[in-house]
Amino acid sequence: MLEAASVPSPGVDAELLLAHVLGRSRGEVAVQAITGGTVSASEADSFRALVARRAAREPLQHLTGLAPFRSLELHVGPGVFVPRPETEGVAQLAIDALSARAEPEPVAVDLGTGSGALALALATEVPRSRVYAVELSPEAAVWTRRNIASTGARVTLVEGDLGTALPELDGTVSVVVSNPPYIPVGMVPRDPEVRLHDPELALFGGADGLDVVRSLSQRALRLLVPGGTLVIEHGEEQGPAIRELLGGDGWRGAATHQDLTRRDRTTTALR
């Protein structure tokens, strides 16, 4: 069913859905398949229902309620952007910059945090840091709060516009990281999971996709200490435009980095 619906990884998704129904790990399901494990009639009915929803291209993470991100399992669902594997590399660049700071308690800010993926990765992997997460959408902030609570990470959530948030931190922040909306308005995402289920606020960034990046650049300039690092995720063709934008705003050393598929994914710069 999933293969016929052109789901990208039908075998993996089927295993993960069955694991979810059975309350087991995917590895345990594989062992049960080899040793002749069985499922009850009610479990089979639940599994079939989930497979039908996945075949309709409802995101796997909405069906299971969880999205893996680095060492974390994040709660996700309608109203929040589902974190992607490529964003794990964005997190690594921010973690490296934060880890290198000499301050005993360096401050990091995640602007447009969504599920909290980037902020929580920073807080859990650089535990001496103090991390703030900013989110405009009340629907997304529900999931941010839930993930902060479930991980126990030291993250402070601030609900508001990333262009004006946290003025009390101006000039004190070591790292600003963001996965902003960067799809140009009018460009339709290919994947139904994105097109039909991810919130528009998290996807579209104006006519050229860079409206939020412009606001982000200006806000980060005020937040960061001299020598502080900005880390921005973006589309694979936007690196040159973002480097030019950052250079015009006065940033130093703007550089674009590839993800594991060798696509331009992240641009960093120094205050």
Tab-separated table of C-alpha atoms in Angstrom, residues 47-173:
chain	number	residue	atom	x	y	z
A	47	PHE	CA	-1.949	-0.976	12.075
A	48	ARG	CA	-4.104	-1.096	8.933
A	49	ALA	CA	-5.695	2.226	9.848
A	50	LEU	CA	-2.310	3.882	10.298
A	51	VAL	CA	-1.004	2.427	7.026
A	52	ALA	CA	-4.025	3.868	5.220
A	53	ARG	CA	-3.343	7.309	6.715
A	54	ARG	CA	0.328	7.089	5.761
A	55	ALA	CA	-0.662	6.036	2.234
A	56	ALA	CA	-2.687	9.276	2.109
A	57	ARG	CA	0.686	10.969	2.822
A	58	GLU	CA	-0.006	12.021	6.372
A	59	PRO	CA	3.460	12.472	7.902
A	60	LEU	CA	4.834	9.422	9.672
A	61	GLN	CA	5.799	11.631	12.617
A	62	HIS	CA	2.205	12.826	13.016
A	63	LEU	CA	1.045	9.213	13.185
A	64	THR	CA	3.586	8.150	15.794
A	65	GLY	CA	3.689	11.549	17.528
A	66	LEU	CA	7.486	11.479	17.614
A	67	ALA	CA	10.375	12.751	15.499
A	68	PRO	CA	13.985	11.700	16.162
A	69	PHE	CA	16.533	14.516	16.206
A	70	ARG	CA	20.149	13.746	17.084
A	71	SER	CA	19.951	12.086	20.526
A	72	LEU	CA	16.423	13.356	21.182
A	73	GLU	CA	12.900	12.114	20.524
A	74	LEU	CA	10.682	15.135	20.020
A	75	HIS	CA	6.909	15.306	20.253
A	76	VAL	CA	5.354	16.676	17.059
A	77	GLY	CA	1.951	16.931	15.427
A	78	PRO	CA	-0.350	19.311	13.556
A	79	GLY	CA	0.688	22.948	13.924
A	80	VAL	CA	4.446	22.444	14.136
A	81	PHE	CA	7.151	21.893	11.523
A	82	VAL	CA	8.557	18.362	11.645
A	83	PRO	CA	12.361	18.510	12.113
A	84	ARG	CA	14.354	17.050	9.226
A	85	PRO	CA	17.576	14.987	9.238
A	86	GLU	CA	19.460	17.737	7.362
A	87	THR	CA	18.844	20.117	10.255
A	88	GLU	CA	20.987	17.879	12.460
A	89	GLY	CA	24.024	19.232	10.580
A	90	VAL	CA	22.844	22.783	11.234
A	91	ALA	CA	22.709	21.914	14.914
A	92	GLN	CA	26.255	20.546	14.786
A	93	LEU	CA	27.657	23.840	13.470
A	94	ALA	CA	25.896	25.748	16.253
A	95	ILE	CA	26.984	23.222	18.894
A	96	ASP	CA	30.613	23.461	17.761
A	97	ALA	CA	30.509	27.272	17.930
A	98	LEU	CA	28.879	27.240	21.366
A	99	SER	CA	31.248	24.591	22.739
A	100	ALA	CA	34.239	26.681	21.665
A	101	ARG	CA	33.198	29.702	23.720
A	102	ALA	CA	35.354	30.498	26.732
A	103	GLU	CA	32.537	31.869	28.895
A	104	PRO	CA	31.519	29.557	31.747
A	105	GLU	CA	27.841	29.910	30.750
A	106	PRO	CA	27.593	30.956	27.087
A	107	VAL	CA	24.187	32.128	25.865
A	108	ALA	CA	22.518	30.793	22.709
A	109	VAL	CA	19.280	31.841	21.011
A	110	ASP	CA	17.185	29.791	18.572
A	111	LEU	CA	15.023	32.186	16.550
A	112	GLY	CA	11.885	30.509	15.186
A	113	THR	CA	12.300	27.344	17.213
A	114	GLY	CA	9.197	25.344	16.202
A	115	SER	CA	9.421	21.985	17.961
A	116	GLY	CA	12.484	23.256	19.830
A	117	ALA	CA	14.833	20.890	17.976
A	118	LEU	CA	17.805	23.245	17.612
A	119	ALA	CA	17.443	24.834	21.048
A	120	LEU	CA	17.134	21.469	22.773
A	121	ALA	CA	20.121	20.039	20.899
A	122	LEU	CA	22.228	22.985	22.067
A	123	ALA	CA	21.020	22.749	25.651
A	124	THR	CA	21.528	18.996	25.969
A	125	GLU	CA	24.858	18.780	24.134
A	126	VAL	CA	26.376	21.922	25.657
A	127	PRO	CA	24.875	21.635	29.158
A	128	ARG	CA	26.836	24.580	30.564
A	129	SER	CA	25.030	26.903	28.146
A	130	ARG	CA	21.930	29.032	28.718
A	131	VAL	CA	19.524	28.661	25.795
A	132	TYR	CA	16.522	30.738	24.732
A	133	ALA	CA	13.980	29.643	22.123
A	134	VAL	CA	11.734	32.135	20.318
A	135	GLU	CA	8.498	31.086	18.571
A	136	LEU	CA	5.757	33.218	17.017
A	137	SER	CA	3.082	30.552	16.466
A	138	PRO	CA	0.967	29.643	19.523
A	139	GLU	CA	0.195	26.274	17.905
A	140	ALA	CA	3.881	25.456	17.524
A	141	ALA	CA	4.745	26.756	21.002
A	142	VAL	CA	2.501	24.075	22.510
A	143	TRP	CA	4.901	21.476	21.127
A	144	THR	CA	7.981	23.473	22.169
A	145	ARG	CA	6.802	23.551	25.773
A	146	ARG	CA	6.027	19.836	25.714
A	147	ASN	CA	9.489	18.992	24.401
A	148	ILE	CA	11.238	21.218	26.921
A	149	ALA	CA	9.316	19.434	29.663
A	150	SER	CA	9.933	15.928	28.324
A	151	THR	CA	13.679	16.434	27.891
A	152	GLY	CA	14.194	18.428	31.089
A	153	ALA	CA	16.584	20.672	29.158
A	154	ARG	CA	17.462	24.150	30.370
A	155	VAL	CA	15.662	26.121	27.649
A	156	THR	CA	13.611	29.285	28.148
A	157	LEU	CA	10.739	29.660	25.664
A	158	VAL	CA	9.738	33.170	24.586
A	159	GLU	CA	6.625	33.582	22.439
A	160	GLY	CA	6.964	36.444	19.993
A	161	ASP	CA	8.399	37.743	16.723
A	162	LEU	CA	12.034	36.826	16.118
A	163	GLY	CA	12.650	40.321	14.743
A	164	THR	CA	12.036	41.982	18.104
A	165	ALA	CA	12.427	39.280	20.747
A	166	LEU	CA	14.755	39.324	23.754
A	167	PRO	CA	15.982	42.957	23.713
A	168	GLU	CA	17.268	42.382	27.259
A	169	LEU	CA	19.890	40.008	25.801
A	170	ASP	CA	21.325	42.469	23.267
A	171	GLY	CA	25.113	42.231	23.174
A	172	THR	CA	25.308	39.147	25.414
A	173	VAL	CA	24.633	36.169	23.123
